[in-house]
Every structure is written in C-alpha cells, then in structure tokens.
XYZ file of C-alpha atoms in Angstrom:
518
model
C 35.064 78.571 -37.793
C 34.876 75.565 -35.540
C 32.321 74.070 -37.912
C 34.697 74.463 -40.869
C 37.527 72.907 -38.889
C 35.379 69.875 -38.116
C 34.521 69.476 -41.787
C 38.154 69.690 -42.783
C 39.147 67.111 -40.154
C 36.461 64.720 -41.343
C 37.587 65.153 -44.929
C 41.166 64.430 -43.931
C 40.126 61.222 -42.177
C 38.111 60.086 -45.183
C 41.030 60.846 -47.456
C 43.486 58.833 -45.370
C 41.036 55.920 -45.034
C 40.666 55.630 -48.789
C 44.284 56.263 -49.628
C 44.868 52.592 -50.333
C 42.446 52.614 -53.243
C 42.798 56.104 -54.686
C 44.250 56.934 -58.066
C 47.536 57.824 -56.380
C 47.826 54.195 -55.354
C 45.780 51.988 -57.750
C 44.351 48.875 -56.156
C 46.096 46.705 -58.707
C 49.348 47.523 -56.957
C 48.112 46.228 -53.604
C 50.181 43.067 -53.817
C 52.373 41.111 -51.392
C 56.103 41.612 -51.679
C 56.622 38.050 -52.939
C 54.720 35.557 -55.065
C 54.259 31.818 -54.738
C 57.020 29.731 -56.297
C 55.930 28.106 -59.575
C 52.366 29.289 -58.995
C 50.060 30.121 -61.905
C 48.691 33.672 -61.911
C 46.120 32.980 -64.617
C 43.545 30.269 -65.245
C 41.334 30.222 -68.321
C 38.378 28.439 -66.688
C 35.879 29.457 -64.006
C 36.623 27.631 -60.756
C 35.542 27.317 -57.135
C 37.383 26.655 -53.899
C 36.997 24.137 -51.101
C 38.321 24.301 -47.554
C 40.794 21.584 -46.566
C 42.045 21.575 -42.951
C 45.805 21.187 -42.789
C 45.406 18.315 -40.304
C 43.747 16.204 -42.961
C 45.105 14.661 -46.129
C 42.316 14.965 -48.607
C 41.999 12.691 -51.575
C 41.053 14.405 -54.793
C 37.506 13.784 -55.793
C 34.150 15.317 -56.457
C 33.064 18.314 -54.383
C 29.542 19.529 -53.708
C 28.218 22.927 -54.751
C 26.651 25.633 -52.577
C 23.231 27.341 -52.834
C 21.582 30.598 -51.725
C 18.453 31.187 -49.580
C 15.767 33.894 -49.624
C 17.004 36.160 -46.835
C 20.559 35.146 -47.592
C 21.365 33.178 -44.432
C 23.457 30.077 -45.138
C 23.627 27.179 -42.746
C 26.204 24.471 -43.169
C 25.729 20.788 -42.443
C 27.490 19.216 -39.489
C 28.959 15.804 -40.160
C 30.440 14.155 -37.098
C 30.895 10.608 -38.261
C 33.931 8.853 -39.212
C 33.247 6.103 -41.341
C 30.677 3.424 -41.669
C 29.949 3.039 -45.304
C 31.743 3.546 -48.543
C 28.913 5.409 -50.181
C 26.029 6.801 -48.218
C 23.069 9.024 -48.816
C 20.814 10.610 -46.263
C 17.069 10.879 -46.048
C 15.457 13.691 -47.972
C 14.229 16.737 -46.066
C 10.889 18.403 -46.561
C 9.597 21.958 -46.163
C 6.645 23.039 -44.034
C 4.208 25.916 -44.385
C 5.877 28.320 -41.964
C 9.220 27.502 -43.526
C 10.586 25.232 -40.806
C 12.504 22.245 -42.150
C 12.818 19.017 -40.263
C 15.649 16.675 -41.084
C 15.784 12.936 -40.639
C 18.376 11.306 -38.427
C 20.101 8.284 -39.875
C 22.042 6.009 -37.554
C 22.241 3.159 -39.870
C 21.670 -0.392 -38.791
C 19.878 -3.054 -40.882
C 20.626 -4.654 -44.228
C 17.353 -4.046 -45.989
C 13.979 -3.442 -44.405
C 10.845 -1.534 -45.210
C 8.964 0.647 -42.777
C 5.222 0.758 -42.241
C 3.349 3.466 -44.102
C 2.293 6.541 -42.140
C -1.212 7.998 -42.289
C -2.665 11.448 -41.639
C -5.725 12.213 -39.488
C -8.243 15.030 -39.697
C -6.539 17.432 -37.306
C -3.258 16.880 -39.101
C -1.677 14.494 -36.611
C 0.322 11.708 -38.208
C 0.330 8.258 -36.692
C 3.015 5.764 -37.570
C 2.738 2.016 -37.292
C 5.115 0.025 -35.122
C 6.333 -3.120 -36.771
C 7.368 -5.737 -34.234
C 5.712 -8.889 -35.421
C 7.012 -12.005 -37.121
C 4.763 -14.598 -38.724
C 4.694 -17.168 -41.457
C 1.256 -16.659 -42.895
C -1.752 -15.736 -40.847
C -4.996 -13.866 -41.173
C -7.334 -12.858 -38.385
C -10.919 -13.900 -37.814
C -13.589 -11.655 -39.253
C -15.319 -9.212 -36.925
C -18.986 -8.229 -37.025
C -20.876 -5.058 -36.097
C -24.043 -4.830 -33.977
C -26.893 -2.341 -34.038
C -25.544 0.060 -31.414
C -22.175 0.043 -33.128
C -20.388 -2.372 -30.788
C -17.995 -4.733 -32.542
C -17.477 -8.251 -31.281
C -14.309 -10.065 -32.246
C -13.781 -13.792 -32.239
C -11.040 -15.310 -30.127
C -9.059 -17.957 -31.902
C -7.011 -20.200 -29.634
C -6.302 -23.014 -31.932
C -9.141 -25.044 -33.392
C -9.132 -28.394 -35.051
C -8.063 -29.621 -38.445
C -11.505 -29.386 -39.944
C -14.728 -29.251 -37.973
C -18.109 -27.663 -38.246
C -20.021 -26.339 -35.278
C -23.639 -26.864 -34.491
C -26.002 -24.434 -36.123
C -27.524 -21.814 -33.858
C -31.140 -20.643 -34.017
C -32.971 -17.535 -32.883
C -36.131 -17.381 -30.746
C -38.968 -14.883 -30.768
C -37.628 -12.605 -28.044
C -34.226 -12.636 -29.721
C -32.513 -15.180 -27.444
C -30.089 -17.507 -29.235
C -29.732 -21.110 -28.138
C -26.885 -23.413 -29.119
C -27.175 -27.192 -29.465
C -25.288 -29.617 -27.238
C -23.823 -32.663 -28.891
C -22.248 -35.460 -26.846
C -21.580 -37.959 -29.585
C -17.993 -38.467 -30.792
C -17.359 -39.038 -34.468
C -14.685 -38.770 -37.110
C -16.910 -36.660 -39.248
C -19.770 -34.967 -37.539
C -22.136 -32.124 -38.016
C -23.743 -30.282 -35.153
C -27.261 -31.065 -34.031
C -29.960 -28.816 -35.365
C -31.414 -26.267 -32.993
C -35.136 -25.747 -32.538
C -37.316 -22.939 -31.307
C -39.878 -23.258 -28.490
C -43.208 -21.538 -28.079
C -42.049 -18.651 -25.936
C -39.231 -18.122 -28.383
C -36.476 -19.775 -26.374
C -33.914 -21.585 -28.494
C -32.229 -24.702 -27.225
C -28.763 -25.523 -28.524
C -26.919 -28.806 -28.430
C -23.588 -29.138 -26.664
C -20.902 -30.854 -28.619
C -18.203 -32.485 -26.520
C -17.035 -34.991 -29.060
C -13.717 -34.526 -30.867
C -13.660 -34.536 -34.638
C -10.966 -34.520 -37.262
C -12.781 -32.156 -39.522
C -14.870 -29.332 -38.185
C -15.895 -25.859 -39.174
C -16.286 -22.935 -36.837
C -19.669 -22.296 -35.289
C -21.799 -19.716 -37.028
C -22.535 -16.478 -35.219
C -26.048 -15.058 -34.959
C -27.601 -11.725 -34.068
C -30.291 -11.137 -31.431
C -33.117 -8.617 -31.395
C -31.330 -5.870 -29.460
C -28.400 -6.155 -31.829
C -26.068 -8.121 -29.570
C -23.870 -10.613 -31.411
C -22.917 -13.889 -29.800
C -19.715 -15.533 -30.970
C -18.718 -19.147 -30.543
C -15.515 -20.067 -28.786
C -13.404 -22.703 -30.431
C -10.620 -24.324 -28.438
C -9.465 -26.700 -31.139
C -5.928 -26.168 -32.509
C -5.396 -25.447 -36.170
C -2.426 -25.513 -38.496
C -3.382 -22.490 -40.551
C -5.022 -19.345 -39.249
C -5.665 -15.917 -40.632
C -5.611 -12.659 -38.736
C -8.862 -11.083 -37.683
C -10.103 -8.228 -39.830
C -10.659 -4.866 -38.196
C -14.040 -3.136 -38.360
C -15.427 0.301 -37.561
C -18.368 0.996 -35.214
C -20.988 3.742 -35.287
C -19.220 6.164 -32.961
C -16.023 5.667 -34.915
C -14.233 3.317 -32.512
C -12.200 0.596 -34.186
C -11.853 -2.839 -32.610
C -8.950 -5.046 -33.570
C -8.656 -8.795 -33.134
C -5.820 -10.402 -31.222
C -3.936 -13.127 -33.009
C -1.424 -15.278 -31.142
C -0.460 -17.593 -33.959
C 3.070 -17.283 -35.407
C 3.826 -17.504 -39.106
C 6.765 -17.278 -41.451
C 5.242 -14.692 -43.714
C 3.133 -11.902 -42.357
C 1.845 -8.589 -43.517
C 1.127 -5.694 -41.219
C -2.443 -5.120 -40.110
C -4.301 -2.433 -41.994
C -4.813 0.864 -40.214
C -8.250 2.445 -39.967
C -9.542 5.929 -39.260
C -12.254 6.817 -36.734
C -14.812 9.614 -36.781
C -12.771 12.198 -34.886
C -9.822 11.520 -37.146
C -7.760 9.395 -34.774
C -5.839 6.609 -36.475
C -5.283 3.273 -34.801
C -2.199 1.363 -35.855
C -1.409 -2.299 -35.455
C 1.756 -3.474 -33.762
C 3.935 -5.844 -35.710
C 7.159 -7.355 -34.440
C 8.297 -9.037 -37.578
C 11.809 -8.342 -38.989
C 12.606 -8.008 -42.682
C 15.710 -8.154 -44.811
C 14.681 -5.460 -47.262
C 13.303 -2.208 -46.013
C 12.670 1.292 -47.125
C 12.330 4.198 -44.750
C 8.880 5.276 -43.669
C 7.361 7.994 -45.804
C 7.109 11.446 -44.273
C 3.864 13.379 -44.324
C 2.826 16.981 -43.788
C 0.172 18.171 -41.354
C -2.265 21.062 -41.632
C -0.168 23.709 -39.889
C 2.807 22.745 -42.016
C 4.733 20.774 -39.407
C 6.632 17.849 -40.894
C 7.274 14.724 -38.933
C 10.288 12.715 -39.964
C 10.878 9.050 -39.325
C 13.962 7.861 -37.513
C 15.842 5.156 -39.327
C 18.215 3.034 -37.289
C 19.017 0.551 -39.984
C 22.507 0.336 -41.316
C 23.231 0.135 -44.991
C 26.196 -0.400 -47.219
C 25.323 2.433 -49.545
C 23.911 5.750 -48.447
C 24.009 9.324 -49.548
C 24.054 12.527 -47.591
C 20.809 14.194 -46.689
C 19.582 16.895 -48.998
C 19.213 20.382 -47.582
C 16.083 22.430 -48.116
C 15.130 26.087 -47.905
C 12.402 27.533 -45.707
C 10.113 30.501 -46.284
C 12.152 33.068 -44.379
C 15.274 31.795 -46.056
C 16.716 29.795 -43.173
C 18.403 26.564 -44.250
C 18.500 23.563 -41.975
C 21.107 20.900 -42.483
C 20.907 17.188 -41.770
C 23.316 15.320 -39.539
C 25.088 12.475 -41.258
C 27.149 9.762 -39.609
C 28.423 8.104 -42.723
C 31.967 7.915 -44.037
C 34.895 6.649 -46.159
C 33.923 8.179 -49.433
C 31.483 10.978 -49.069
C 30.741 14.392 -50.364
C 29.741 17.242 -48.125
C 26.297 18.766 -47.976
C 25.785 21.705 -50.269
C 25.928 25.185 -48.780
C 23.884 28.169 -49.832
C 24.431 31.906 -50.196
C 22.515 34.597 -48.344
C 21.298 38.015 -49.433
C 23.828 40.152 -47.612
C 26.651 37.959 -48.782
C 27.325 36.093 -45.532
C 28.508 32.536 -46.146
C 28.189 29.757 -43.605
C 30.532 26.810 -43.723
C 29.880 23.179 -42.896
C 31.521 21.281 -40.051
C 32.968 17.875 -40.869
C 34.711 15.244 -38.778
C 34.788 12.470 -41.355
C 37.863 10.361 -42.015
C 38.268 9.998 -45.775
C 35.621 12.335 -47.027
C 35.229 15.530 -48.885
C 34.425 18.728 -47.080
C 31.271 20.731 -47.475
C 31.199 23.392 -50.135
C 31.340 27.027 -49.131
C 29.143 29.787 -50.459
C 29.208 33.545 -50.836
C 26.782 36.054 -49.342
C 25.460 39.359 -50.638
C 27.909 41.616 -48.855
C 30.731 39.389 -49.949
C 31.374 37.526 -46.689
C 32.676 33.982 -47.223
C 32.382 31.267 -44.602
C 34.504 28.151 -44.481
C 33.680 24.616 -43.392
C 35.118 22.866 -40.327
C 36.729 19.457 -40.557
C 38.150 17.594 -37.575
C 39.419 14.396 -39.068
C 42.142 12.931 -41.136
C 41.815 12.367 -44.834
C 39.152 14.884 -45.613
C 38.783 16.817 -48.775
C 37.925 20.471 -48.614
C 34.612 22.159 -48.986
C 33.929 24.414 -51.896
C 33.896 28.065 -50.909
C 31.239 30.506 -52.037
C 30.940 34.239 -52.387
C 28.672 36.859 -50.841
C 26.949 39.763 -52.539
C 29.230 42.523 -51.384
C 32.195 40.289 -52.076
C 33.367 39.347 -48.568
C 35.596 36.231 -48.505
C 38.260 34.778 -46.196
C 42.037 34.921 -46.507
C 45.135 32.654 -46.951
C 48.774 32.316 -45.918
C 51.599 30.169 -47.296
C 55.295 29.581 -46.984
C 56.933 29.118 -50.356
C 58.458 31.911 -52.292
C 59.455 32.608 -55.879
C 58.025 34.283 -58.876
C 54.631 33.105 -60.019
C 54.057 31.807 -63.479
C 51.630 33.372 -65.918
C 50.924 29.966 -67.404
C 47.521 28.332 -67.214
C 46.877 26.262 -64.059
C 44.676 23.528 -65.563
C 47.291 20.878 -64.806
C 47.207 21.821 -61.100
C 43.495 21.132 -60.562
C 42.374 17.594 -59.713
C 39.036 18.052 -57.904
C 35.534 18.779 -59.158
C 32.299 20.002 -57.594
C 28.702 20.373 -58.733
C 27.816 23.934 -59.646
C 24.614 25.438 -58.278
C 23.010 28.825 -57.688
C 25.098 30.727 -55.174
C 28.282 28.768 -55.743
C 31.338 30.971 -55.544
C 32.636 31.105 -59.111
C 35.983 32.807 -59.702
C 38.395 33.698 -62.457
C 42.114 34.424 -62.176
C 43.928 36.670 -64.620
C 47.280 38.311 -64.098
C 47.172 37.733 -60.359
C 43.771 39.438 -59.984
C 40.966 37.287 -58.561
C 37.360 38.099 -59.477
C 34.050 36.502 -58.590
C 31.154 35.780 -60.942
C 29.863 39.328 -60.454
C 33.181 40.917 -61.353
C 34.083 41.939 -57.800
C 37.697 41.950 -56.678
C 39.023 39.317 -54.309
C 41.007 41.020 -51.576
C 42.383 40.799 -48.065
C 40.742 43.679 -46.210
C 41.882 45.649 -43.178
C 40.742 43.029 -40.636
C 42.671 40.323 -42.586
C 39.452 38.786 -43.918
C 39.203 37.350 -47.434
C 36.272 38.858 -49.345
C 35.110 40.311 -52.675
C 34.247 43.980 -53.190
C 34.080 46.696 -55.819
C 35.753 47.329 -58.009
C 37.553 49.054 -56.504
C 38.110 46.839 -53.457
C 37.035 47.910 -49.969
C 38.713 50.969 -48.487
C 41.720 49.976 -46.436
C 42.257 46.739 -48.355
C 45.684 45.209 -47.716
C 45.942 43.024 -50.835
C 43.853 43.194 -54.010
C 46.241 41.407 -56.375
C 49.016 38.829 -56.199
C 46.756 35.760 -56.274
C 47.982 32.464 -57.724
C 47.194 28.751 -57.961
C 49.941 26.555 -56.528
C 51.247 23.378 -58.194
C 49.437 21.496 -55.402
C 46.147 22.994 -56.590
C 45.612 25.500 -53.756
C 44.772 29.191 -53.873
C 47.603 31.449 -52.674
C 48.055 35.130 -51.920
C 51.642 36.226 -52.280
C 53.981 33.504 -51.099
C 51.512 31.773 -48.807
C 48.743 29.247 -49.452
C 47.738 28.818 -45.802
C 44.529 30.523 -44.726
C 42.642 30.397 -41.420
C 39.033 29.525 -40.803
C 37.860 31.296 -37.653
C 34.649 30.380 -35.861
C 32.024 33.114 -35.755
C 28.882 31.801 -34.078
C 27.898 28.690 -35.981
C 29.914 29.390 -39.112
C 33.453 30.290 -40.158
C 35.101 33.280 -41.822
C 38.327 33.034 -43.814
C 41.427 35.080 -43.009
C 45.014 35.202 -44.231
C 46.236 35.305 -40.614
C 45.080 33.735 -37.371
C 43.065 36.235 -35.340
C 42.521 34.132 -32.225
C 42.239 30.746 -30.546
C 39.086 29.938 -32.510
C 41.053 29.836 -35.781
C 42.577 26.810 -37.494
C 44.819 26.626 -40.593
C 43.360 25.451 -43.897
C 44.129 25.259 -47.590
C 41.690 26.627 -50.140
C 41.695 23.898 -52.746
C 40.866 25.037 -56.256
C 38.102 22.900 -57.760
C 36.592 22.585 -61.183
C 32.885 23.421 -61.258
C 30.660 21.134 -63.317
C 26.934 20.988 -64.056
C 25.377 17.998 -62.254
C-alpha cells in the first residue's frame, strides 16, 4: 500500500511539473501579459542576434558569425583594447597534434617590417633569428675548413683601398712561411716566398703602405691547420664572412664590425645534432611581415610575438583543437572592428566573448547542443553586439524591456540594420506570429530559472514564456513588453536571462542581425 502511495505521489509531482506544457495549457499560450509597442511579431527572413551592453552605443555594422567544436565546448575571445587602429586583423592561429592551439599576441608597434624566417631542427625545436643589425651593404670574409673539422675565420678590421699580400709557400714538414717586405710603393706586390732544404718556408714582411692591395692568400699545412693573414688596412667596402660547417657539426660564424646602409640577415645553418645557430641582426626596416610559425614533432606550435604597430589589422582567427576545445586570441585593436567568431558545442552550451573596445562590434554568440546560449561581455562605450548562437537542446538566454503596446504582425525587415557572417553553429532563428524558432525547429522560451533557451517542441517543462516574441523598431529582440535581457557570468562565459539573477549580471540588448554568407 505504501508502495502504491509513493507511485501516486510521484505521478502527481510529474503532472504538476508538466502542467505548463500539457494539452490543458498549450505552450503557445505561454505569453507575457503585454507585447512590445509597435514591435513586429513576424519576420520573413532567417536572422541571428548579437549582444549589445546597454552601457554602450553600438553603431550598426557587420557582425561576425559563430562556429561549433567537436565536443561542443565554445570559448569566446577576450578583447580588452580600446582603440588603436581603424581596421585591424590579428595573426592566424595554428593547430597542433594533441589539439592544443597557440595564439599570437599582437601589441602593435612599427609601420612596416619583416621578421626573420624561423627554422626547425631535428628534435622539433624551432629557433628564431634575432634581427638587431643595421648596415648599408656588407658581406663577410669567407671561412675555410681544416682536416679535423676546425673552421678558421678571417678577422677584417679595415684594410686598404686595393692591395695584394705577399704569396705564402709551404715547406716539406708542412710549415708555412710568409715573406717580409720593407719597401714602400704606390703599387706593390708581395715578395715571393721560397722553400729551404729542411722544408722551412721563409716569408717576407711587408711594412710599406700601398694604395692598392689584395688580401694575403691563406694556405694549409700538413696536419690540416689553416693559417690566415691579418689585414689592418681600412676599406670602404666589405662583405660579411660566410658561415661554414665543420666535421662534428659545429658552425663557426665570422664577426663583422663594418656598418652599411643595406644589409641582409646572415644565413642560418644546421649542425649534426639538429641544433640551429642563428645570426643576430640589429637592423630596422620600414616594411615587415610577421615571422612564420612552425610546428614541431610533438605537435607543439610556437608563435612569434609581434610588437609592431600597424594602421590596418584584423582580428585573430580562432581554431579548433582535437578534443574540441577552442582557444581565442587576445586583440588590442579598436575603432572599427568585428568580434571574433564563436562556436557551438555538442551539448548546446554557448560561450560568449568579452569585449572592452570603444567603437567596435561585439563577438557573435553561438548555440550548444542542449540549447544553452552564452552571451558576450563588453565593457566599453560604442560597441556593437555579438551575434548569439543556439545550443543543441535549445538553451538560450532571456530579455526584458520597458515599452508596452500591441505588437504588429508586419514584417520587421525595416528594423534590421546590422549584418553578420553566417557559419556552422551560428544561431539562426525565424519569427512567426510571436513564436521564435531556431534552425532545428526548437522553440525559443524563457524557462523556469529565467534563462533564454530553445527546446522541444514542446518547450521545456516549467517554461514561463514560449510565445510573445517580437522585433522592436530599434532592431532588438523582445519578449512581451521588454527588450532588456541580462548576461550573467558563469565561469568564463555568459548565459542570457530575462531577469537579473545576481551581482554577476549586466543588462544587454539582443540586436537582431541579418545573416549573410561570407
């Protein structure tokens, strides 16, 4: 008997919980008591929504679309900058083998400059060159290799206009002797060097200055040691020393101290164990492109840091990783900008972007599998809203507004001034007779916890409103007589409600936007 009583009690609870959506009270009647004055209850086109904080006055413009990831988690971009450039774009982001995405950081300084190329070594480590050097035109002295692999580089400390050094000879045991010349002359050639019986070579010493001279030749001795001449004469033009590789893989670079107007960065070599040695250049440039990003064996991506400022830039693209997590870039750009696209996750949870830009458009919002919608955060003036997306089970976030009067059944095309790029996962909606549906035919409703989401049909049990939607003359979405919704922080994303549920909530408008193929 007690068992039967328990069953009956449970059935009664279930019946009362679903009373709002039973046949005795059809969900189409779950409407507010009033409708928005002059609002349109129908719209013939598919549209999206974008979140616009009430503290900001957003200019109408183009909005970005939202995408979906593999496991359904959506991460929004965080934009904290207010303003440097009119149009800005961010560095592209790459994907690594384990799915981790690394984003570039752009802080913007120089007019136009190009970064040194980055190489990859055998174990996957990437070495980047440091460009610090300025020079007109210079090339380094050539370097030679000896038998045991040691490389000897010449030291150039300013030679003469044109001069030739005395020739050097080799003796039987491998010793090299240089000639000594003491005679001064305008044009002179070095004294010849001879070999003696035991193989010793005697070289002449040249102490006389000459207008034209050529550098002394370098010879090799029997054990492989190379002897280089030292020239102390100054020269107008010099070239940088070439870099060679030795037997054990060590690379020796020459040191050049001569300045030049035009200079190119020293080439980078690879040694046997895969280590890369880069040259250091301190030369500035007007035109520059960011350093390329490479991938290493385990899939880790190393991104370059660009501190150059530019007049035109665009926001960083967002990528998807293997487990479905999306990582967003941080952008510090401004006046006219569009927010980073947001994606949709499998269970329907939507994550919104955070923006603090001055005159910019907010990040688009997406929908997740269970229908949860997340809004973007904007902390600045003059920001346009982010497009909102839908989740699989239809969860969305709600609105509130203060005008009253009967809504119009006329089409709302004249109310919509903003556009956004449409992508997979973008929340696409239709409005007909005050009923809001998503692209999967689910019903837009305000559920028991005051959250805006999509479910059904029928809508979720205990739904408060499932009809009474309209588009206001200002181009905002409204439920009943209110077009003010609240975005409430939940971890690192926002949910949308038609009422404030705590201190973490802030009022927003849900701007209706036209979705276009980009």
